[in-house]
Amino acid sequence: MNVNVQVVENIMSANERLAAENRKTLDGADVFSINIMASPGAGKTSLIERSLETLLPGKNVAVIDGDVATSIDADRAAAAGAQAVQINTGGNCHLDAVMLQEGLAQLDLENIDMLIVENVGNLICPSAFDLGTHKSVLIASVPEGDDKPYKYPAMYRGVDALVINKIDLLPYIPFDMDYFKQGVKILNPDLQIFPLSCQTGEGLPAWLKWLEMG
Ligand code: MG
Ligand code: ZN
């Protein structure tokens, strides 16, 4: 076997092992967790803010934010009332199970009902690194264009729910919803889809219902 292939396989199996540990930790503390992935600017932090408005104070929600730099997103989650931890990946373009483990260690898991992980904005490698969360969510947004399922199939294949954000922009942008959904259906036929707008609030109730049902 090629040495580089062996190295990559070892890294991936170490990640799988740690992801399983994280899942056990979360299950042990009875914390439902989701991993939110998307390209930069799709609205991950905005969706988290809008979700917190409804979830808090009925639920204790924590947010772990992964970013290459700054704590802007964790500051926003904290301002919205969540326990928030920022993980700076130091240039890495995705979160992995080690980083999540470090984030979990900073939280009072026994007093948390739900954990929302905001992954680094990137449509490629986050899908390859299981973190140990219970559900994976992808946010697409109207300005990114209707061809994204066709261009980033791995991302669409591996998730449990898909949010289509910024639907308030549909009148202004050439985005063919049927073409988009057709691409999604080929890759992930049973995927739950939530078209919504964090700006206007349209479509948010269905998403929140899914989130609260766990
Ligand atoms: Mg963000
Ligand atoms: Zn990466």
JSON list of C-alpha atoms and ligand atoms in Angstrom, two decimals:
[
{"chain": "A", "resi": 1, "resn": "MET", "atom": "CA", "xyz": [0.00, 0.00, 0.00]},
{"chain": "A", "resi": 2, "resn": "ASN", "atom": "CA", "xyz": [1.10, 3.53, -0.75]},
{"chain": "A", "resi": 3, "resn": "VAL", "atom": "CA", "xyz": [2.54, 5.15, 2.42]},
{"chain": "A", "resi": 4, "resn": "ASN", "atom": "CA", "xyz": [0.40, 8.27, 2.08]},
{"chain": "A", "resi": 5, "resn": "VAL", "atom": "CA", "xyz": [-2.75, 6.22, 1.73]},
{"chain": "A", "resi": 6, "resn": "GLN", "atom": "CA", "xyz": [-1.81, 4.33, 4.90]},
{"chain": "A", "resi": 7, "resn": "VAL", "atom": "CA", "xyz": [-1.26, 7.61, 6.79]},
{"chain": "A", "resi": 8, "resn": "VAL", "atom": "CA", "xyz": [-4.63, 8.99, 5.70]},
{"chain": "A", "resi": 9, "resn": "GLU", "atom": "CA", "xyz": [-6.37, 5.74, 6.69]},
{"chain": "A", "resi": 10, "resn": "ASN", "atom": "CA", "xyz": [-4.77, 5.83, 10.14]},
{"chain": "A", "resi": 11, "resn": "ILE", "atom": "CA", "xyz": [-5.91, 9.42, 10.69]},
{"chain": "A", "resi": 12, "resn": "MET", "atom": "CA", "xyz": [-9.46, 8.56, 9.63]},
{"chain": "A", "resi": 13, "resn": "SER", "atom": "CA", "xyz": [-9.72, 5.52, 11.88]},
{"chain": "A", "resi": 14, "resn": "ALA", "atom": "CA", "xyz": [-8.37, 7.52, 14.84]},
{"chain": "A", "resi": 15, "resn": "ASN", "atom": "CA", "xyz": [-11.05, 10.11, 14.12]},
{"chain": "A", "resi": 16, "resn": "GLU", "atom": "CA", "xyz": [-13.77, 7.44, 14.01]},
{"chain": "A", "resi": 17, "resn": "ARG", "atom": "CA", "xyz": [-12.63, 6.10, 17.37]},
{"chain": "A", "resi": 18, "resn": "LEU", "atom": "CA", "xyz": [-12.72, 9.52, 18.99]},
{"chain": "A", "resi": 19, "resn": "ALA", "atom": "CA", "xyz": [-16.08, 10.32, 17.40]},
{"chain": "A", "resi": 20, "resn": "ALA", "atom": "CA", "xyz": [-17.50, 7.17, 19.02]},
{"chain": "A", "resi": 21, "resn": "GLU", "atom": "CA", "xyz": [-16.08, 8.35, 22.37]},
{"chain": "A", "resi": 22, "resn": "ASN", "atom": "CA", "xyz": [-17.69, 11.75, 21.93]},
{"chain": "A", "resi": 23, "resn": "ARG", "atom": "CA", "xyz": [-21.04, 10.12, 21.16]},
{"chain": "A", "resi": 24, "resn": "LYS", "atom": "CA", "xyz": [-20.75, 8.07, 24.35]},
{"chain": "A", "resi": 25, "resn": "THR", "atom": "CA", "xyz": [-19.95, 11.20, 26.37]},
{"chain": "A", "resi": 26, "resn": "LEU", "atom": "CA", "xyz": [-22.96, 13.00, 24.90]},
{"chain": "A", "resi": 27, "resn": "ASP", "atom": "CA", "xyz": [-25.27, 10.03, 25.42]},
{"chain": "A", "resi": 28, "resn": "GLY", "atom": "CA", "xyz": [-24.01, 9.61, 28.98]},
{"chain": "A", "resi": 29, "resn": "ALA", "atom": "CA", "xyz": [-25.00, 13.20, 29.78]},
{"chain": "A", "resi": 30, "resn": "ASP", "atom": "CA", "xyz": [-28.26, 12.90, 27.79]},
{"chain": "A", "resi": 31, "resn": "VAL", "atom": "CA", "xyz": [-27.30, 15.69, 25.37]},
{"chain": "A", "resi": 32, "resn": "PHE", "atom": "CA", "xyz": [-28.83, 15.71, 21.87]},
{"chain": "A", "resi": 33, "resn": "SER", "atom": "CA", "xyz": [-26.31, 17.14, 19.41]},
{"chain": "A", "resi": 34, "resn": "ILE", "atom": "CA", "xyz": [-26.20, 18.35, 15.85]},
{"chain": "A", "resi": 35, "resn": "ASN", "atom": "CA", "xyz": [-23.34, 19.28, 13.53]},
{"chain": "A", "resi": 36, "resn": "ILE", "atom": "CA", "xyz": [-24.16, 22.21, 11.22]},
{"chain": "A", "resi": 37, "resn": "MET", "atom": "CA", "xyz": [-22.16, 22.45, 8.02]},
{"chain": "A", "resi": 38, "resn": "ALA", "atom": "CA", "xyz": [-22.31, 24.95, 5.15]},
{"chain": "A", "resi": 39, "resn": "SER", "atom": "CA", "xyz": [-20.22, 27.21, 2.98]},
{"chain": "A", "resi": 40, "resn": "PRO", "atom": "CA", "xyz": [-19.11, 30.54, 4.49]},
{"chain": "A", "resi": 41, "resn": "GLY", "atom": "CA", "xyz": [-21.97, 33.04, 4.57]},
{"chain": "A", "resi": 42, "resn": "ALA", "atom": "CA", "xyz": [-24.83, 30.53, 4.15]},
{"chain": "A", "resi": 43, "resn": "GLY", "atom": "CA", "xyz": [-26.26, 31.51, 7.53]},
{"chain": "A", "resi": 44, "resn": "LYS", "atom": "CA", "xyz": [-25.02, 28.99, 10.10]},
{"chain": "A", "resi": 45, "resn": "THR", "atom": "CA", "xyz": [-24.65, 31.53, 12.89]},
{"chain": "A", "resi": 46, "resn": "SER", "atom": "CA", "xyz": [-27.89, 33.30, 11.93]},
{"chain": "A", "resi": 47, "resn": "LEU", "atom": "CA", "xyz": [-29.84, 30.02, 12.00]},
{"chain": "A", "resi": 48, "resn": "ILE", "atom": "CA", "xyz": [-28.33, 29.22, 15.41]},
{"chain": "A", "resi": 49, "resn": "GLU", "atom": "CA", "xyz": [-29.35, 32.65, 16.71]},
{"chain": "A", "resi": 50, "resn": "ARG", "atom": "CA", "xyz": [-32.90, 32.28, 15.40]},
{"chain": "A", "resi": 51, "resn": "SER", "atom": "CA", "xyz": [-33.14, 28.77, 16.84]},
{"chain": "A", "resi": 52, "resn": "LEU", "atom": "CA", "xyz": [-31.90, 29.91, 20.26]},
{"chain": "A", "resi": 53, "resn": "GLU", "atom": "CA", "xyz": [-34.63, 32.57, 20.37]},
{"chain": "A", "resi": 54, "resn": "THR", "atom": "CA", "xyz": [-37.20, 29.77, 20.41]},
{"chain": "A", "resi": 55, "resn": "LEU", "atom": "CA", "xyz": [-35.30, 27.03, 22.28]},
{"chain": "A", "resi": 56, "resn": "LEU", "atom": "CA", "xyz": [-34.20, 29.22, 25.20]},
{"chain": "A", "resi": 57, "resn": "PRO", "atom": "CA", "xyz": [-35.01, 29.44, 28.05]},
{"chain": "A", "resi": 58, "resn": "GLY", "atom": "CA", "xyz": [-37.04, 26.19, 27.91]},
{"chain": "A", "resi": 59, "resn": "LYS", "atom": "CA", "xyz": [-33.93, 24.18, 27.06]},
{"chain": "A", "resi": 60, "resn": "ASN", "atom": "CA", "xyz": [-30.31, 24.54, 28.11]},
{"chain": "A", "resi": 61, "resn": "VAL", "atom": "CA", "xyz": [-28.46, 24.83, 24.82]},
{"chain": "A", "resi": 62, "resn": "ALA", "atom": "CA", "xyz": [-24.71, 24.97, 24.26]},
{"chain": "A", "resi": 63, "resn": "VAL", "atom": "CA", "xyz": [-22.95, 26.01, 21.07]},
{"chain": "A", "resi": 64, "resn": "ILE", "atom": "CA", "xyz": [-19.47, 24.99, 19.96]},
{"chain": "A", "resi": 65, "resn": "ASP", "atom": "CA", "xyz": [-18.20, 27.19, 17.14]},
{"chain": "A", "resi": 66, "resn": "GLY", "atom": "CA", "xyz": [-15.39, 26.14, 14.85]},
{"chain": "A", "resi": 67, "resn": "ASP", "atom": "CA", "xyz": [-13.61, 28.86, 12.94]},
{"chain": "A", "resi": 68, "resn": "VAL", "atom": "CA", "xyz": [-10.20, 29.41, 11.44]},
{"chain": "A", "resi": 69, "resn": "ALA", "atom": "CA", "xyz": [-9.88, 32.62, 13.48]},
{"chain": "A", "resi": 70, "resn": "THR", "atom": "CA", "xyz": [-11.79, 34.98, 15.83]},
{"chain": "A", "resi": 71, "resn": "SER", "atom": "CA", "xyz": [-14.55, 34.32, 18.38]},
{"chain": "A", "resi": 72, "resn": "ILE", "atom": "CA", "xyz": [-17.19, 36.40, 16.57]},
{"chain": "A", "resi": 73, "resn": "ASP", "atom": "CA", "xyz": [-19.62, 33.49, 16.16]},
{"chain": "A", "resi": 74, "resn": "ALA", "atom": "CA", "xyz": [-19.30, 32.18, 19.73]},
{"chain": "A", "resi": 75, "resn": "ASP", "atom": "CA", "xyz": [-19.77, 35.75, 20.98]},
{"chain": "A", "resi": 76, "resn": "ARG", "atom": "CA", "xyz": [-23.02, 35.93, 19.00]},
{"chain": "A", "resi": 77, "resn": "ALA", "atom": "CA", "xyz": [-24.22, 32.60, 20.43]},
{"chain": "A", "resi": 78, "resn": "ALA", "atom": "CA", "xyz": [-23.31, 33.73, 23.95]},
{"chain": "A", "resi": 79, "resn": "ALA", "atom": "CA", "xyz": [-25.12, 37.03, 23.42]},
{"chain": "A", "resi": 80, "resn": "ALA", "atom": "CA", "xyz": [-28.19, 35.00, 22.43]},
{"chain": "A", "resi": 81, "resn": "GLY", "atom": "CA", "xyz": [-28.00, 33.25, 25.80]},
{"chain": "A", "resi": 82, "resn": "ALA", "atom": "CA", "xyz": [-26.25, 29.95, 25.10]},
{"chain": "A", "resi": 83, "resn": "GLN", "atom": "CA", "xyz": [-23.19, 28.47, 26.77]},
{"chain": "A", "resi": 84, "resn": "ALA", "atom": "CA", "xyz": [-20.69, 29.00, 23.99]},
{"chain": "A", "resi": 85, "resn": "VAL", "atom": "CA", "xyz": [-17.22, 27.68, 23.27]},
{"chain": "A", "resi": 86, "resn": "GLN", "atom": "CA", "xyz": [-15.07, 28.89, 20.38]},
{"chain": "A", "resi": 87, "resn": "ILE", "atom": "CA", "xyz": [-12.58, 26.53, 18.80]},
{"chain": "A", "resi": 88, "resn": "ASN", "atom": "CA", "xyz": [-10.03, 28.16, 16.56]},
{"chain": "A", "resi": 89, "resn": "THR", "atom": "CA", "xyz": [-8.73, 25.52, 14.21]},
{"chain": "A", "resi": 90, "resn": "GLY", "atom": "CA", "xyz": [-5.50, 27.38, 13.50]},
{"chain": "A", "resi": 91, "resn": "GLY", "atom": "CA", "xyz": [-5.92, 27.30, 9.75]},
{"chain": "A", "resi": 92, "resn": "ASN", "atom": "CA", "xyz": [-7.61, 23.89, 9.56]},
{"chain": "A", "resi": 93, "resn": "CYS", "atom": "CA", "xyz": [-10.62, 23.97, 7.26]},
{"chain": "A", "resi": 94, "resn": "HIS", "atom": "CA", "xyz": [-12.85, 21.58, 9.25]},
{"chain": "A", "resi": 95, "resn": "LEU", "atom": "CA", "xyz": [-13.55, 20.38, 12.78]},
{"chain": "A", "resi": 96, "resn": "ASP", "atom": "CA", "xyz": [-12.49, 16.88, 13.75]},
{"chain": "A", "resi": 97, "resn": "ALA", "atom": "CA", "xyz": [-13.38, 14.63, 16.68]},
{"chain": "A", "resi": 98, "resn": "VAL", "atom": "CA", "xyz": [-10.31, 15.73, 18.72]},
{"chain": "A", "resi": 99, "resn": "MET", "atom": "CA", "xyz": [-11.37, 19.36, 18.51]},
{"chain": "A", "resi": 100, "resn": "LEU", "atom": "CA", "xyz": [-14.91, 18.49, 19.53]},
{"chain": "A", "resi": 101, "resn": "GLN", "atom": "CA", "xyz": [-13.59, 16.50, 22.47]},
{"chain": "A", "resi": 102, "resn": "GLU", "atom": "CA", "xyz": [-11.65, 19.59, 23.60]},
{"chain": "A", "resi": 103, "resn": "GLY", "atom": "CA", "xyz": [-14.80, 21.68, 23.25]},
{"chain": "A", "resi": 104, "resn": "LEU", "atom": "CA", "xyz": [-16.91, 19.19, 25.22]},
{"chain": "A", "resi": 105, "resn": "ALA", "atom": "CA", "xyz": [-14.39, 19.31, 28.07]},
{"chain": "A", "resi": 106, "resn": "GLN", "atom": "CA", "xyz": [-15.16, 23.03, 28.49]},
{"chain": "A", "resi": 107, "resn": "LEU", "atom": "CA", "xyz": [-18.91, 22.50, 28.90]},
{"chain": "A", "resi": 108, "resn": "ASP", "atom": "CA", "xyz": [-21.04, 21.52, 31.87]},
{"chain": "A", "resi": 109, "resn": "LEU", "atom": "CA", "xyz": [-22.68, 18.67, 29.96]},
{"chain": "A", "resi": 110, "resn": "GLU", "atom": "CA", "xyz": [-24.83, 17.46, 32.86]},
{"chain": "A", "resi": 111, "resn": "ASN", "atom": "CA", "xyz": [-26.71, 20.75, 32.71]},
{"chain": "A", "resi": 112, "resn": "ILE", "atom": "CA", "xyz": [-27.10, 20.86, 28.94]},
{"chain": "A", "resi": 113, "resn": "ASP", "atom": "CA", "xyz": [-30.00, 19.43, 26.91]},
{"chain": "A", "resi": 114, "resn": "MET", "atom": "CA", "xyz": [-28.83, 20.23, 23.42]},
{"chain": "A", "resi": 115, "resn": "LEU", "atom": "CA", "xyz": [-25.50, 20.93, 21.75]},
{"chain": "A", "resi": 116, "resn": "ILE", "atom": "CA", "xyz": [-25.25, 22.76, 18.45]},
{"chain": "A", "resi": 117, "resn": "VAL", "atom": "CA", "xyz": [-21.89, 22.52, 16.70]},
{"chain": "A", "resi": 118, "resn": "GLU", "atom": "CA", "xyz": [-21.14, 25.11, 14.02]},
{"chain": "A", "resi": 119, "resn": "ASN", "atom": "CA", "xyz": [-18.51, 23.64, 11.74]},
{"chain": "A", "resi": 120, "resn": "VAL", "atom": "CA", "xyz": [-15.98, 25.65, 9.73]},
{"chain": "A", "resi": 121, "resn": "GLY", "atom": "CA", "xyz": [-17.53, 27.17, 6.60]},
{"chain": "A", "resi": 122, "resn": "ASN", "atom": "CA", "xyz": [-16.53, 24.71, 3.88]},
{"chain": "A", "resi": 123, "resn": "LEU", "atom": "CA", "xyz": [-18.44, 22.34, 1.58]},
{"chain": "A", "resi": 124, "resn": "ILE", "atom": "CA", "xyz": [-15.69, 19.78, 1.16]},
{"chain": "A", "resi": 125, "resn": "CYS", "atom": "CA", "xyz": [-13.91, 18.11, 4.07]},
{"chain": "A", "resi": 126, "resn": "PRO", "atom": "CA", "xyz": [-16.26, 18.65, 7.06]},
{"chain": "A", "resi": 127, "resn": "SER", "atom": "CA", "xyz": [-18.41, 15.84, 5.66]},
{"chain": "A", "resi": 128, "resn": "ALA", "atom": "CA", "xyz": [-15.47, 13.41, 5.90]},
{"chain": "A", "resi": 129, "resn": "PHE", "atom": "CA", "xyz": [-14.91, 13.91, 9.65]},
{"chain": "A", "resi": 130, "resn": "ASP", "atom": "CA", "xyz": [-17.48, 12.37, 11.98]},
{"chain": "A", "resi": 131, "resn": "LEU", "atom": "CA", "xyz": [-17.54, 14.37, 15.21]},
{"chain": "A", "resi": 132, "resn": "GLY", "atom": "CA", "xyz": [-19.75, 12.02, 17.18]},
{"chain": "A", "resi": 133, "resn": "THR", "atom": "CA", "xyz": [-22.84, 14.24, 17.03]},
{"chain": "A", "resi": 134, "resn": "HIS", "atom": "CA", "xyz": [-26.26, 12.61, 16.60]},
{"chain": "A", "resi": 135, "resn": "LYS", "atom": "CA", "xyz": [-27.43, 14.46, 13.48]},
{"chain": "A", "resi": 136, "resn": "SER", "atom": "CA", "xyz": [-25.75, 16.34, 10.65]},
{"chain": "A", "resi": 137, "resn": "VAL", "atom": "CA", "xyz": [-27.36, 19.35, 9.04]},
{"chain": "A", "resi": 138, "resn": "LEU", "atom": "CA", "xyz": [-26.35, 21.15, 5.86]},
{"chain": "A", "resi": 139, "resn": "ILE", "atom": "CA", "xyz": [-27.37, 24.73, 5.15]},
{"chain": "A", "resi": 140, "resn": "ALA", "atom": "CA", "xyz": [-27.54, 25.73, 1.51]},
{"chain": "A", "resi": 141, "resn": "SER", "atom": "CA", "xyz": [-28.52, 29.26, 0.59]},
{"chain": "A", "resi": 142, "resn": "VAL", "atom": "CA", "xyz": [-30.18, 30.75, -2.45]},
{"chain": "A", "resi": 143, "resn": "PRO", "atom": "CA", "xyz": [-27.29, 33.08, -3.48]},
{"chain": "A", "resi": 144, "resn": "GLU", "atom": "CA", "xyz": [-24.90, 30.11, -3.71]},
{"chain": "A", "resi": 145, "resn": "GLY", "atom": "CA", "xyz": [-26.79, 28.84, -6.74]},
{"chain": "A", "resi": 146, "resn": "ASP", "atom": "CA", "xyz": [-28.92, 25.82, -7.62]},
{"chain": "A", "resi": 147, "resn": "ASP", "atom": "CA", "xyz": [-26.03, 23.65, -8.87]},
{"chain": "A", "resi": 148, "resn": "LYS", "atom": "CA", "xyz": [-24.41, 22.93, -5.49]},
{"chain": "A", "resi": 149, "resn": "PRO", "atom": "CA", "xyz": [-25.81, 19.40, -4.95]},
{"chain": "A", "resi": 150, "resn": "TYR", "atom": "CA", "xyz": [-24.29, 18.44, -8.30]},
{"chain": "A", "resi": 151, "resn": "LYS", "atom": "CA", "xyz": [-20.91, 19.98, -7.43]},
{"chain": "A", "resi": 152, "resn": "TYR", "atom": "CA", "xyz": [-20.57, 18.85, -3.80]},
{"chain": "A", "resi": 153, "resn": "PRO", "atom": "CA", "xyz": [-22.27, 15.44, -3.74]},
{"chain": "A", "resi": 154, "resn": "ALA", "atom": "CA", "xyz": [-20.45, 14.04, -0.68]},
{"chain": "A", "resi": 155, "resn": "MET", "atom": "CA", "xyz": [-21.77, 16.85, 1.49]},
{"chain": "A", "resi": 156, "resn": "TYR", "atom": "CA", "xyz": [-25.38, 16.28, 0.41]},
{"chain": "A", "resi": 157, "resn": "ARG", "atom": "CA", "xyz": [-25.14, 12.50, 0.71]},
{"chain": "A", "resi": 158, "resn": "GLY", "atom": "CA", "xyz": [-24.06, 12.41, 4.35]},
{"chain": "A", "resi": 159, "resn": "VAL", "atom": "CA", "xyz": [-26.55, 14.69, 6.10]},
{"chain": "A", "resi": 160, "resn": "ASP", "atom": "CA", "xyz": [-29.87, 14.11, 7.91]},
{"chain": "A", "resi": 161, "resn": "ALA", "atom": "CA", "xyz": [-31.46, 17.47, 7.21]},
{"chain": "A", "resi": 162, "resn": "LEU", "atom": "CA", "xyz": [-31.04, 20.25, 4.67]},
{"chain": "A", "resi": 163, "resn": "VAL", "atom": "CA", "xyz": [-31.93, 23.87, 5.30]},
{"chain": "A", "resi": 164, "resn": "ILE", "atom": "CA", "xyz": [-32.33, 26.12, 2.25]},
{"chain": "A", "resi": 165, "resn": "ASN", "atom": "CA", "xyz": [-31.75, 29.58, 3.68]},
{"chain": "A", "resi": 166, "resn": "LYS", "atom": "CA", "xyz": [-32.41, 33.06, 2.26]},
{"chain": "A", "resi": 167, "resn": "ILE", "atom": "CA", "xyz": [-35.59, 32.09, 0.37]},
{"chain": "A", "resi": 168, "resn": "ASP", "atom": "CA", "xyz": [-36.59, 35.76, 0.70]},
{"chain": "A", "resi": 169, "resn": "LEU", "atom": "CA", "xyz": [-34.04, 36.38, -2.09]},
{"chain": "A", "resi": 170, "resn": "LEU", "atom": "CA", "xyz": [-35.70, 33.98, -4.56]},
{"chain": "A", "resi": 171, "resn": "PRO", "atom": "CA", "xyz": [-37.44, 36.81, -6.51]},
{"chain": "A", "resi": 172, "resn": "TYR", "atom": "CA", "xyz": [-34.09, 38.48, -7.18]},
{"chain": "A", "resi": 173, "resn": "ILE", "atom": "CA", "xyz": [-31.80, 35.55, -8.01]},
{"chain": "A", "resi": 174, "resn": "PRO", "atom": "CA", "xyz": [-32.01, 32.93, -10.78]},
{"chain": "A", "resi": 175, "resn": "PHE", "atom": "CA", "xyz": [-32.36, 29.85, -8.56]},
{"chain": "A", "resi": 176, "resn": "ASP", "atom": "CA", "xyz": [-34.33, 26.93, -9.98]},
{"chain": "A", "resi": 177, "resn": "MET", "atom": "CA", "xyz": [-35.74, 25.19, -6.90]},
{"chain": "A", "resi": 178, "resn": "ASP", "atom": "CA", "xyz": [-36.88, 22.12, -8.89]},
{"chain": "A", "resi": 179, "resn": "TYR", "atom": "CA", "xyz": [-33.43, 21.63, -10.43]},
{"chain": "A", "resi": 180, "resn": "PHE", "atom": "CA", "xyz": [-31.83, 22.03, -7.01]},
{"chain": "A", "resi": 181, "resn": "LYS", "atom": "CA", "xyz": [-34.18, 19.55, -5.31]},
{"chain": "A", "resi": 182, "resn": "GLN", "atom": "CA", "xyz": [-33.80, 17.07, -8.15]},
{"chain": "A", "resi": 183, "resn": "GLY", "atom": "CA", "xyz": [-30.04, 17.02, -7.51]},
{"chain": "A", "resi": 184, "resn": "VAL", "atom": "CA", "xyz": [-30.62, 16.51, -3.80]},
{"chain": "A", "resi": 185, "resn": "LYS", "atom": "CA", "xyz": [-33.08, 13.69, -4.39]},
{"chain": "A", "resi": 186, "resn": "ILE", "atom": "CA", "xyz": [-30.63, 11.69, -6.48]},
{"chain": "A", "resi": 187, "resn": "LEU", "atom": "CA", "xyz": [-28.02, 11.87, -3.71]},
{"chain": "A", "resi": 188, "resn": "ASN", "atom": "CA", "xyz": [-30.18, 11.59, -0.61]},
{"chain": "A", "resi": 189, "resn": "PRO", "atom": "CA", "xyz": [-33.78, 10.57, -1.37]},
{"chain": "A", "resi": 190, "resn": "ASP", "atom": "CA", "xyz": [-35.09, 10.67, 2.22]},
{"chain": "A", "resi": 191, "resn": "LEU", "atom": "CA", "xyz": [-33.45, 13.93, 3.20]},
{"chain": "A", "resi": 192, "resn": "GLN", "atom": "CA", "xyz": [-35.65, 16.31, 5.22]},
{"chain": "A", "resi": 193, "resn": "ILE", "atom": "CA", "xyz": [-35.65, 19.72, 3.55]},
{"chain": "A", "resi": 194, "resn": "PHE", "atom": "CA", "xyz": [-36.48, 23.02, 5.25]},
{"chain": "A", "resi": 195, "resn": "PRO", "atom": "CA", "xyz": [-36.67, 26.08, 2.98]},
{"chain": "A", "resi": 196, "resn": "LEU", "atom": "CA", "xyz": [-36.60, 29.14, 5.22]},
{"chain": "A", "resi": 197, "resn": "SER", "atom": "CA", "xyz": [-35.41, 32.67, 5.76]},
{"chain": "A", "resi": 198, "resn": "CYS", "atom": "CA", "xyz": [-33.53, 33.66, 8.90]},
{"chain": "A", "resi": 199, "resn": "GLN", "atom": "CA", "xyz": [-34.20, 37.25, 7.85]},
{"chain": "A", "resi": 200, "resn": "THR", "atom": "CA", "xyz": [-38.01, 37.12, 7.64]},
{"chain": "A", "resi": 201, "resn": "GLY", "atom": "CA", "xyz": [-38.64, 34.05, 9.82]},
{"chain": "A", "resi": 202, "resn": "GLU", "atom": "CA", "xyz": [-40.60, 32.31, 7.03]},
{"chain": "A", "resi": 203, "resn": "GLY", "atom": "CA", "xyz": [-40.25, 28.52, 7.27]},
{"chain": "A", "resi": 204, "resn": "LEU", "atom": "CA", "xyz": [-38.56, 28.56, 10.68]},
{"chain": "A", "resi": 205, "resn": "PRO", "atom": "CA", "xyz": [-41.33, 26.74, 12.60]},
{"chain": "A", "resi": 206, "resn": "ALA", "atom": "CA", "xyz": [-40.93, 23.49, 10.61]},
{"chain": "A", "resi": 207, "resn": "TRP", "atom": "CA", "xyz": [-37.16, 23.52, 11.18]},
{"chain": "A", "resi": 208, "resn": "LEU", "atom": "CA", "xyz": [-37.59, 24.19, 14.90]},
{"chain": "A", "resi": 209, "resn": "LYS", "atom": "CA", "xyz": [-40.08, 21.37, 15.18]},
{"chain": "A", "resi": 210, "resn": "TRP", "atom": "CA", "xyz": [-37.55, 18.95, 13.65]},
{"chain": "A", "resi": 211, "resn": "LEU", "atom": "CA", "xyz": [-34.83, 20.25, 15.97]},
{"chain": "A", "resi": 212, "resn": "GLU", "atom": "CA", "xyz": [-36.94, 19.92, 19.10]},
{"chain": "A", "resi": 213, "resn": "MET", "atom": "CA", "xyz": [-38.07, 16.41, 18.22]},
{"chain": "A", "resi": 214, "resn": "GLY", "atom": "CA", "xyz": [-34.40, 15.39, 18.19]},
{"chain": "B", "resi": 1, "resn": "MG", "atom": "MG", "xyz": [-20.73, 31.52, 11.42]},
{"chain": "B", "resi": 2, "resn": "ZN", "atom": "ZN", "xyz": [-10.68, 20.54, 5.96]}
]
